[in-house]
Coordinates of C-alpha atoms and ligand atoms in Angstrom, one line a residue:
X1 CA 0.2 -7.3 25.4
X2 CA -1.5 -10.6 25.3
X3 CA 1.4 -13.5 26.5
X4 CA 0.4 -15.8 23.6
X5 CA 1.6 -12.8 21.2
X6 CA 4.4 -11.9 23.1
X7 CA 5.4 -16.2 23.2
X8 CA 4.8 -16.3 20.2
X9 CA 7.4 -13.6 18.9
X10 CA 9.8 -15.1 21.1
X11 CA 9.1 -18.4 19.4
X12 CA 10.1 -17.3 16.3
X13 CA 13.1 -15.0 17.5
X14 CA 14.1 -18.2 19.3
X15 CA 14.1 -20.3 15.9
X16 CA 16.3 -17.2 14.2
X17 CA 18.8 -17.7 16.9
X18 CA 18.6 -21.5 16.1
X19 CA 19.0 -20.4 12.4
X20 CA 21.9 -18.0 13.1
X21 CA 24.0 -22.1 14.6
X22 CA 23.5 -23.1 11.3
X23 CA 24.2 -19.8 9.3
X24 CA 28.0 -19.9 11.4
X25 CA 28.6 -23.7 11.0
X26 CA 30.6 -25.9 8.3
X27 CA 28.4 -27.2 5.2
X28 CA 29.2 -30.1 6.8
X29 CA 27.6 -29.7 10.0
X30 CA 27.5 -28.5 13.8
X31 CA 31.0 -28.8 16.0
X32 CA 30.7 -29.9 19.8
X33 CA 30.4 -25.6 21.0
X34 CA 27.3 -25.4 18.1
X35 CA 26.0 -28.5 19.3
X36 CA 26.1 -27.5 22.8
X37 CA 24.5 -24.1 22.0
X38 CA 21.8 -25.6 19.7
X39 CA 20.7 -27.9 22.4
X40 CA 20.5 -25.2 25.0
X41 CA 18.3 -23.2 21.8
X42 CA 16.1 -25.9 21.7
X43 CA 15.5 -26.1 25.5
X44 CA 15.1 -22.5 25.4
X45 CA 12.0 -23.0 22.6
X46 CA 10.8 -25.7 24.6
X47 CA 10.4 -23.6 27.2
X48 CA 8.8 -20.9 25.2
X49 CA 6.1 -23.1 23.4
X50 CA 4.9 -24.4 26.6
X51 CA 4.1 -20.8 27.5
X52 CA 2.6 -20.0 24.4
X53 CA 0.4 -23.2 24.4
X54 CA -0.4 -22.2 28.3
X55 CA -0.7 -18.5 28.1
X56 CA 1.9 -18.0 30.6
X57 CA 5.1 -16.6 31.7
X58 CA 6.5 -13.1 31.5
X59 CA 8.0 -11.2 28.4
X60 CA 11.3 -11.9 28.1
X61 CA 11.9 -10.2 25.0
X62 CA 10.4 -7.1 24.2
X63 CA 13.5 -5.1 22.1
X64 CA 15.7 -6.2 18.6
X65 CA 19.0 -5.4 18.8
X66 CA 18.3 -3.6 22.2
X67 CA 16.2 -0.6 21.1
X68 CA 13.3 -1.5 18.2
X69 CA 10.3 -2.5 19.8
X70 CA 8.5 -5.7 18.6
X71 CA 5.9 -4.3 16.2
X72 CA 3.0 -6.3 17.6
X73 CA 0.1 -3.9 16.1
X74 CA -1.7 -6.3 13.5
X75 CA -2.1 -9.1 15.8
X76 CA -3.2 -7.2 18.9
X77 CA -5.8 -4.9 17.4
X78 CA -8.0 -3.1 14.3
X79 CA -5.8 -1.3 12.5
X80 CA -8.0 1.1 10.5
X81 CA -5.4 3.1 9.8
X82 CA -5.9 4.4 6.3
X83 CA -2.6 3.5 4.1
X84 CA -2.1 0.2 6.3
X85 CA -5.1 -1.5 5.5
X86 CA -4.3 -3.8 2.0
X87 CA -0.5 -3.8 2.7
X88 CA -0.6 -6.0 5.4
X89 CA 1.3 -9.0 4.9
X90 CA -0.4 -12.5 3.7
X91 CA 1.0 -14.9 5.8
X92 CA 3.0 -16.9 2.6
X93 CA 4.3 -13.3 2.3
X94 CA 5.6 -13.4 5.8
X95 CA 7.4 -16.6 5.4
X96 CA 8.7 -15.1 2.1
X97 CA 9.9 -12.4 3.7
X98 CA 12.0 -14.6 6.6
X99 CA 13.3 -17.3 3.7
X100 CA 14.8 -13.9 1.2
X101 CA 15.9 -11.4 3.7
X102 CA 18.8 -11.4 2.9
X103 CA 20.2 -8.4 0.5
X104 CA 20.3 -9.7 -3.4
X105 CA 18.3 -12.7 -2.5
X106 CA 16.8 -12.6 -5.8
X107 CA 20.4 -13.3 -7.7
X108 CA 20.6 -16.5 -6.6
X109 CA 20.1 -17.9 -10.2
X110 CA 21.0 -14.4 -12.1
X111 CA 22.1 -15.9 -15.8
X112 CA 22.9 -14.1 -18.4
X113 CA 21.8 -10.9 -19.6
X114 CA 21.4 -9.9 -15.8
X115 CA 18.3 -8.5 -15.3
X116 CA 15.5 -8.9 -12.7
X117 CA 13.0 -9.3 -15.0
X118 CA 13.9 -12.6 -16.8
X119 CA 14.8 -14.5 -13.3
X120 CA 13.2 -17.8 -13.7
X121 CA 14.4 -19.2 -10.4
X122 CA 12.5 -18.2 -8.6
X123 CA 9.8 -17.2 -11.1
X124 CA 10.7 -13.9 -11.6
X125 CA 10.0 -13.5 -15.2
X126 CA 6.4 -15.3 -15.1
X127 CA 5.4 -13.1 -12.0
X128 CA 6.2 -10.0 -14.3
X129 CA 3.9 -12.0 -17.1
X130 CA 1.2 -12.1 -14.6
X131 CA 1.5 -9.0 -13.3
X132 CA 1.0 -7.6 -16.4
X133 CA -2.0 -9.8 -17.3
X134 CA -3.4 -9.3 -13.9
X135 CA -3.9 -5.3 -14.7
X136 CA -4.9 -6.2 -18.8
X137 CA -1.8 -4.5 -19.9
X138 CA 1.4 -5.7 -21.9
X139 CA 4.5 -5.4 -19.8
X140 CA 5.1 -4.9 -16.0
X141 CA 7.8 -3.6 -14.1
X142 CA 8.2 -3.9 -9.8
X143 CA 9.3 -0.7 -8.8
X144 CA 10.1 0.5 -5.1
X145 CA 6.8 2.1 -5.0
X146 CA 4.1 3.4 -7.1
X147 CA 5.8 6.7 -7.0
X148 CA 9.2 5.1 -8.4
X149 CA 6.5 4.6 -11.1
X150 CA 5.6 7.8 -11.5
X151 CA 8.9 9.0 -11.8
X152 CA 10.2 6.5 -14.7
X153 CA 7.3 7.9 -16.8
X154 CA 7.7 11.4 -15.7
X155 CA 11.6 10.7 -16.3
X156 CA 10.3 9.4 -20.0
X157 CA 8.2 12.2 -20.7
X158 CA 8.4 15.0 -19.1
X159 CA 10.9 17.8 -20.0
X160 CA 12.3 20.9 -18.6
X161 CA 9.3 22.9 -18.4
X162 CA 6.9 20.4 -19.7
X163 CA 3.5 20.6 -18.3
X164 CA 1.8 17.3 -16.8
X165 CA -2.0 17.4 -15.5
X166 CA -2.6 16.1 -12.1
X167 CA -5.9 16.0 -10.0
X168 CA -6.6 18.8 -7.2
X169 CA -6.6 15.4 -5.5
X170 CA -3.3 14.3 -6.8
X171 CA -1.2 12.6 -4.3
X172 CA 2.2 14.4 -3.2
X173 CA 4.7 11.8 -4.9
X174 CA 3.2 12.8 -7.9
X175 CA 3.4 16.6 -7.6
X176 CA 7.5 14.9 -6.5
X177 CA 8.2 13.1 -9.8
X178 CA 7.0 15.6 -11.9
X179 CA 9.1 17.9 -10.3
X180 CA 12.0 15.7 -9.9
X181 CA 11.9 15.4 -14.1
X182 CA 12.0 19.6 -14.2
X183 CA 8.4 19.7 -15.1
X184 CA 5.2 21.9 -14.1
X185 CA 2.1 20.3 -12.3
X186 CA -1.2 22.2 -13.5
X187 CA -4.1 20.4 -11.5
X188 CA -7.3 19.9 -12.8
X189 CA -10.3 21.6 -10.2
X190 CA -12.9 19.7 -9.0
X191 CA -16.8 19.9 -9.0
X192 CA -19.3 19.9 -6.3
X193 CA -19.3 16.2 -5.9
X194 CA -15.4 16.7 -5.1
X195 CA -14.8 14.5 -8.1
X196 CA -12.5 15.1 -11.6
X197 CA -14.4 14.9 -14.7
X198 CA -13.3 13.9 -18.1
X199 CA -14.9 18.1 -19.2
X200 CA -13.2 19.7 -16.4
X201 CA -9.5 18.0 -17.6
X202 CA -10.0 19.1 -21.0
X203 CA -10.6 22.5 -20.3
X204 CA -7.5 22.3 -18.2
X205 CA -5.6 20.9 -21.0
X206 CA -7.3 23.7 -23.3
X207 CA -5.5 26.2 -20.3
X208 CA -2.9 24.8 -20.4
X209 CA -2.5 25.1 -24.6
X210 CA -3.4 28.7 -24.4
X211 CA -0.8 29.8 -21.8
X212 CA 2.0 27.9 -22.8
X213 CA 1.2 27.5 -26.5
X214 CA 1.9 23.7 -26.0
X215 CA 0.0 20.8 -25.1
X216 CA 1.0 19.1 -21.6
X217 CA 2.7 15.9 -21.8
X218 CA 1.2 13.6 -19.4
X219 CA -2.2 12.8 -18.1
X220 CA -1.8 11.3 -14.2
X221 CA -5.0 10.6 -12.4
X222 CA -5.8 8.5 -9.1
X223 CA -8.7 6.4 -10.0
X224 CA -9.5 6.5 -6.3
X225 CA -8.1 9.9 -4.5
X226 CA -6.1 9.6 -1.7
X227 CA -8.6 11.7 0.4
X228 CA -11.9 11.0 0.1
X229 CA -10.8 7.7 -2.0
X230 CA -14.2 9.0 -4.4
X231 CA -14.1 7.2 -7.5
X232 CA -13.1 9.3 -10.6
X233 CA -14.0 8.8 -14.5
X234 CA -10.5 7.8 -15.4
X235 CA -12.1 6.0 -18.8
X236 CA -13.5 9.1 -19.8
X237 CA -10.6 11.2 -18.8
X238 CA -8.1 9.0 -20.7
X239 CA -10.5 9.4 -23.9
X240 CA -10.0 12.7 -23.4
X241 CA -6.3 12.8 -23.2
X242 CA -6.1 10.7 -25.9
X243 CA -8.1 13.1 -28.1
X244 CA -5.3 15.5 -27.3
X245 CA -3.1 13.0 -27.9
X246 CA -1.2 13.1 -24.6
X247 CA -0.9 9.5 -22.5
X248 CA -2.8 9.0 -19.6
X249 CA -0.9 7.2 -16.3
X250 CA -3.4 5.0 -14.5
X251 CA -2.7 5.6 -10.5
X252 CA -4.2 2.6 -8.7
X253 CA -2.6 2.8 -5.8
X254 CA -5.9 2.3 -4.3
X255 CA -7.2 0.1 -6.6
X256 CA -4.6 -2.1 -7.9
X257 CA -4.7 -5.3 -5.4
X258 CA -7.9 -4.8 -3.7
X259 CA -10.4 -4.3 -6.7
X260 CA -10.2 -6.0 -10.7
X261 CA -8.7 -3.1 -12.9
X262 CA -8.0 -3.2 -16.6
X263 CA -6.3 -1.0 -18.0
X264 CA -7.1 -1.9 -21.5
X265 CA -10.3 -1.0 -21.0
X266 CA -9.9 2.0 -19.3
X267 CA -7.6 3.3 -22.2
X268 CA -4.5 3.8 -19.7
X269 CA -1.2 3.6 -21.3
X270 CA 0.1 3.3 -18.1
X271 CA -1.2 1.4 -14.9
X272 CA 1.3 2.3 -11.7
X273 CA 0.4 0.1 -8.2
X274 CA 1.8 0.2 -4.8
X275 CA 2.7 -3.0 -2.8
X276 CA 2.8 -1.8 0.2
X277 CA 0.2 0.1 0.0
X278 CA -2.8 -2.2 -1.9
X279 CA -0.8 -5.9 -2.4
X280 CA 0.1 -6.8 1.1
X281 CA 3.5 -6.7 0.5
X282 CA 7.0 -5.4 2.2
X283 CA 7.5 -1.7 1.4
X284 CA 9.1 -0.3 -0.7
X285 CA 7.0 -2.1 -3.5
X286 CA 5.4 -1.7 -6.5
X287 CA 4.1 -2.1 -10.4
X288 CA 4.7 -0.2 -13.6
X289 CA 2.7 -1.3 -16.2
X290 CA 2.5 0.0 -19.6
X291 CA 1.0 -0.8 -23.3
X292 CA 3.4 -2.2 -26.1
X293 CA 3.4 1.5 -27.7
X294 CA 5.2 3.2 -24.6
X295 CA 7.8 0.2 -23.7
X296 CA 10.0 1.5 -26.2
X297 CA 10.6 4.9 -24.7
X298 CA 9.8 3.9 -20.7
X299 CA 12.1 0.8 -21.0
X300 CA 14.5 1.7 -23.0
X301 CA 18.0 -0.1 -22.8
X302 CA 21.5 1.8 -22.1
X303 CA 23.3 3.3 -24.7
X304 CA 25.8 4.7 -22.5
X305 CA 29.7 3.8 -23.4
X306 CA 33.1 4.3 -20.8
X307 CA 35.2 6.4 -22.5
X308 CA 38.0 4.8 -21.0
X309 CA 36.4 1.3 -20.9
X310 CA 34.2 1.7 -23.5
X311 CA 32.3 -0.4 -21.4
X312 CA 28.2 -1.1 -22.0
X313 CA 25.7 -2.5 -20.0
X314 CA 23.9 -3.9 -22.9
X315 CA 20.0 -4.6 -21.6
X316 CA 19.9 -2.7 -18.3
X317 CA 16.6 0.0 -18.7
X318 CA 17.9 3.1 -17.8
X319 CA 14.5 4.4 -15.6
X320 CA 15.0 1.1 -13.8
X321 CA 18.0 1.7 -13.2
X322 CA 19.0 -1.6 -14.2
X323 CA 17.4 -3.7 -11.0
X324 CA 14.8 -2.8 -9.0
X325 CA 13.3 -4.9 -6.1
X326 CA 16.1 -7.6 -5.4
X327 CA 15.1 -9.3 -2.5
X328 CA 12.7 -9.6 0.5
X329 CA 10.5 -6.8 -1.4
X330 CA 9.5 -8.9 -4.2
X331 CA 9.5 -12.1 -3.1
X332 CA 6.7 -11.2 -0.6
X333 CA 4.7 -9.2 -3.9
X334 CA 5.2 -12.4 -5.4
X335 CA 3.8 -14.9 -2.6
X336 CA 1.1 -12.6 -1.6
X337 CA 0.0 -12.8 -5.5
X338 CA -2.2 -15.5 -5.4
X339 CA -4.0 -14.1 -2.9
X340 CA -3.9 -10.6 -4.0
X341 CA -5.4 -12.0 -7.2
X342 CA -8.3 -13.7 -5.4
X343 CA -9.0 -10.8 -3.5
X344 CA -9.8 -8.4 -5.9
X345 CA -12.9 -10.7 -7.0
X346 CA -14.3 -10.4 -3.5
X347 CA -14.0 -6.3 -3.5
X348 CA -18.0 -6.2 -3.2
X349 CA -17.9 -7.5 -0.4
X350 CA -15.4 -5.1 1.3
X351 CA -17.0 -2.2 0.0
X352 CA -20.4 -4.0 1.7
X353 CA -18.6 -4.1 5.3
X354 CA -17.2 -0.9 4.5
X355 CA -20.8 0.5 4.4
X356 CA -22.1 -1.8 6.5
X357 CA -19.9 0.2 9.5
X358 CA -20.5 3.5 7.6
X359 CA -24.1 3.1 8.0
X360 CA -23.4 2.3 11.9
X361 CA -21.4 5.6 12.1
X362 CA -24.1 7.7 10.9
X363 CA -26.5 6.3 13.3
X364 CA -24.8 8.2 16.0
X365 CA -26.2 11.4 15.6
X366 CA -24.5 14.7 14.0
X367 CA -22.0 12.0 12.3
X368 CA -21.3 12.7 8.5
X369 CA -19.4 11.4 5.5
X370 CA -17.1 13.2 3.7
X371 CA -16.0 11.1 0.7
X372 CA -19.1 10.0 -1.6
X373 CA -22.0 7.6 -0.2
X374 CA -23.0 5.3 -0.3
X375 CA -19.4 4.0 -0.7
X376 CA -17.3 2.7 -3.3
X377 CA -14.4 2.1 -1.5
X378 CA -12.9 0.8 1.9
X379 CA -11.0 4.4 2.9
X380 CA -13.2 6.9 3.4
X381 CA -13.1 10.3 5.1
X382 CA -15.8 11.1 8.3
X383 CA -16.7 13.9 9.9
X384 CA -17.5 13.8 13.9
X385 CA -17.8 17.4 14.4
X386 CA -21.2 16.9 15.0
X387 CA -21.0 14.0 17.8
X388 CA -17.4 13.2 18.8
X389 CA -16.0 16.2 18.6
X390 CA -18.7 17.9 20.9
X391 CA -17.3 15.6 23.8
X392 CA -13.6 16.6 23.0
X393 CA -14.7 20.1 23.8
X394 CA -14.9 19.7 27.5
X395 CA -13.0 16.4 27.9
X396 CA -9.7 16.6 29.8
X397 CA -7.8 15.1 27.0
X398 CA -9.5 16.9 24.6
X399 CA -9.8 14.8 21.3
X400 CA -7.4 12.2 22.7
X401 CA -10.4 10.6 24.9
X402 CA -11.5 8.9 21.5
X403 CA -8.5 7.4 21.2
X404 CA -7.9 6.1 24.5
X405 CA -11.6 4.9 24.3
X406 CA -11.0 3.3 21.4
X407 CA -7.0 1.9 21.9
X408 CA -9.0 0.3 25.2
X409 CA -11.2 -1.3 22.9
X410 CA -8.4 -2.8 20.7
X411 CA -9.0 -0.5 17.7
X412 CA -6.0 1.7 16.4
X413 CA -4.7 3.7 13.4
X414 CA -7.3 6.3 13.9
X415 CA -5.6 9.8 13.7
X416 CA -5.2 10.4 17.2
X417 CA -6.9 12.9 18.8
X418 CA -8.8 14.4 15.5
X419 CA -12.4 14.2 16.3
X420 CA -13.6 16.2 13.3
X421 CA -12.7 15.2 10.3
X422 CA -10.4 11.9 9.4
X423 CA -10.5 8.8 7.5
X424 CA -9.8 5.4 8.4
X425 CA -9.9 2.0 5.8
X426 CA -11.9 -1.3 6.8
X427 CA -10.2 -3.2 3.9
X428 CA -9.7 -6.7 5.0
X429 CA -11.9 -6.5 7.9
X430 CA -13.6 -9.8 8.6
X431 CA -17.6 -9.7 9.4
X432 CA -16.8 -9.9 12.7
X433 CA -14.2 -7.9 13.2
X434 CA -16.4 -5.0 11.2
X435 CA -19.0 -5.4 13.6
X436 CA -16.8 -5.7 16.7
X437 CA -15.5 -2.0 15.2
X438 CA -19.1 -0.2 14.4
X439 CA -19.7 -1.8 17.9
X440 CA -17.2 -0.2 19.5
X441 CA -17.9 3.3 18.1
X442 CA -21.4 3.1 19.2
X443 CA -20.6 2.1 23.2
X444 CA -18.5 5.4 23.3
X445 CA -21.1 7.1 21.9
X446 CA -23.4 5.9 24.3
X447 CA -20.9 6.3 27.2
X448 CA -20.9 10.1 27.0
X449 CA -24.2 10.3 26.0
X450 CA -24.4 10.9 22.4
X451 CA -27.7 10.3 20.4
X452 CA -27.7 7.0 18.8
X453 CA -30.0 6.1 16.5
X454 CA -32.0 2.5 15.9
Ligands
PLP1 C1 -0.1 6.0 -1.4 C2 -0.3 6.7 -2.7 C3 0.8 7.0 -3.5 C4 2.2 6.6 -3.1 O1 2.4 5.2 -3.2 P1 3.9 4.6 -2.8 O2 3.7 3.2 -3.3 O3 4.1 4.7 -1.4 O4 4.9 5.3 -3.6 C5 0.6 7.6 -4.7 N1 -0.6 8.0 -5.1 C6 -1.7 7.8 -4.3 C7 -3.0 8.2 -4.8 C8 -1.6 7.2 -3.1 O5 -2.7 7.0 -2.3

């Protein structure tokens, strides 16, 4: 590990013990023992700084709370790892994160009627304004997760036995939630291209009428699959549903926070998003969004009563459960926002890097893509049968050699040791960082020999 990364975590561990003297002293201040120990803390930092700003010195701290290892991965290397890419944390959403650790952090300024959602200190209830704004629908909801989405509508809609149509791309949580509500998936089949059309989900709708004698209940579609991240028709398969009459969920898990999406426009009537996954926030994150029409139904309040108590709980929405993110979790969502929100405008140029080491890939003969090209997205699914793989076959450490050649290199989250097919995501990848990667692919390539081409 470089020192300057390694100082630099024990710089900021060093200022969380510092933190910790103030956490166990009086309102009113330190006592002669806290003193003593805060002076020594500062020495200690002193110490510290100078061998960050030097580059030297040895790691002195390497484990929290004696056995977690300090996670150093985003500032060492590339990370192309495919679901880490846009859920990286902004930097505002790291400082966030240290400022409302702490459990209900959120509740600081809970008033009356208690509920997440219409926090204004900190701004709570204008984040779940924007947030709804942000993906051109009427209301938002955080959520731990876009599949905490998933299962608030499924728990909405879907009854015992109910039918809900799903891609033969769908994403597992959503096969989960459907299930969890004591439905049936039936997934709609793909064509050549690997991609869902709007004809191929009405004739599984049609199937679906005919064998059951009853419409399903809920469209679900990824606009961007979670395999070959292709980008499907979701406008013309929520016109579709809708002709059916049956309400179409919006999954942007890969879209929402790295690329504009309006949900209006697309005809969702509900846009789900994952945090951690697409809005460099702290997992478990997430956004439910939904039209006027469905918030009814998807938000609607407890009616329960105690029968001993006859207690209520008046506003609390029973798929929320009440609350959902109440601390670290949103407050980073919220303070990555502004970025987030910038971001999206610039997706052009992510998909141009994205293609721009795509391009680089295929130059090194026998290389293919698997997802569609030239690309639309940041993730996308390769194919090195042709050219890495063919070294893995003789190589001592089988596929594992691209790894190692690459970990040398700085460049992780590849799947290790597949040299056929695997994916990895460039989102967020600088110019020079994109090159640095393609760059890197092509030196191993040229190391054992491979064909690359001009
Ligand atoms: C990652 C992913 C999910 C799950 O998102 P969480 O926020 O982790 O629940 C759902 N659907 C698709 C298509 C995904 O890629």
């Amino acid at each position: 590990m470089s020192i300057r990364i390694q100082k630099t975590f024990e710089a900021l561990f060093a200022l969380e013990e510092i933190r910790g003297i103030f956490r166990k002293s009086l309102p009113t201040g330190l006592d002669p023992d806290e003193d003593a120990t805060f002076r020594q803390r500062i020495a200690d930092l002193k110490t510290i700084v100078a061998d960050l700003e030097a580059g030297t010195g040895t790691p002195k701290v390497t484990k929290i709370a004696g056995t977690i290892d300090v996670r150093t991965r985003e500032e060492e290397s590339i990370n192309i790892q495919p679901i880490q890419a846009a859920g990286r944390l902004t930097t505002e959403a790291r400082k966030a994160l240290i400022s409302y650790g702490d459990g209900y952090s959120t509740c600081d300024a809970c008033r009356k009627p208690f509920r997440l959602d219409k926090i204004s200190k900190p701004g709570i209830a204008d984040f779940h304004d924007d947030l709804a704004k942000f993906v051109n629908m009427d209301l938002a909801r955080v959520v731990p997760g876009a599949r905490r989405g998933f299962q608030a509508v499924a728990g909405t809609l879907v009854g015992k036995g109910d039918t809900v149509i799903v891609s033969a791309l769908a994403h597992y949580t959503e096969f989960l939630a459907v299930e969890n509500a004591g439905g049936v998936v039936r997934e709609v089949p793909l064509n050549a291209q690997n991609l869902v059309t709007a004809e191929a989900t009405a004739q599984k709708i049609e199937e679906v009428k005919t064998e059951t004698g009853k419409l399903p209940v809920l469209v679900m579609i990824d606009h961007y699959d979670y395999q070959y991240a292709n980008e499907h028709d979701i406008a013309a398969i929520a016109k579709v549903s809708h002709q059916y009459d049956i309400p179409l969920l919006y999954n942007g898990a890969y879209t929402v926070g790295i690329m504009p999406v309006d949900g209006k426009k697309i005809g969702a009537d509900f846009v789900v998003g994952s945090g951690h996954k697409s809005m460099a926030s702290v997992a478990p994150s997430g956004v439910l969004a939904m039209t006027e029409e469905w918030a009814p139904k998807a938000l609607r309040t407890t009616a329960m009563v105690g029968d001993l108590t006859k207690r209520k709980f008046g506003i609390k929405e029973v798929e929320m459960l009440g609350c959902t993110l109440m601390g670290g979790t949103l407050l980073s969502m919220m303070a990555s926002f502004p970025t987030v929100k910038a971001r999206t405008l610039k997706w052009e140029e992510e998909v141009k890097r994205s293609n721009y080491f795509i391009d680089r890939l295929l130059k090194i003969a026998g290389s293919r893509v698997l997802s569609e090209y030239p690309r639309k997205h940041t993730l996308t699914k390769v194919d090195t049968t042709g050219s890495f793989d063919t070294i893995a076959q003789t190589h001592k450490r089988r596929g594992f050699y691209l790894s190692d050649e690459l970990s040398s290199r700085g460049i992780v989250g590849e799947f290790a040791g597949a040299t056929r097919t695997w994916k990895l995501n460039t989102y967020g990848l600088s110019d020079k960082k994109v090159r640095y990667l393609a760059d890197a692919f092509t030196e191993v390539a040229e190391k054992y020999e491979l064909t690359v081409l001009p």
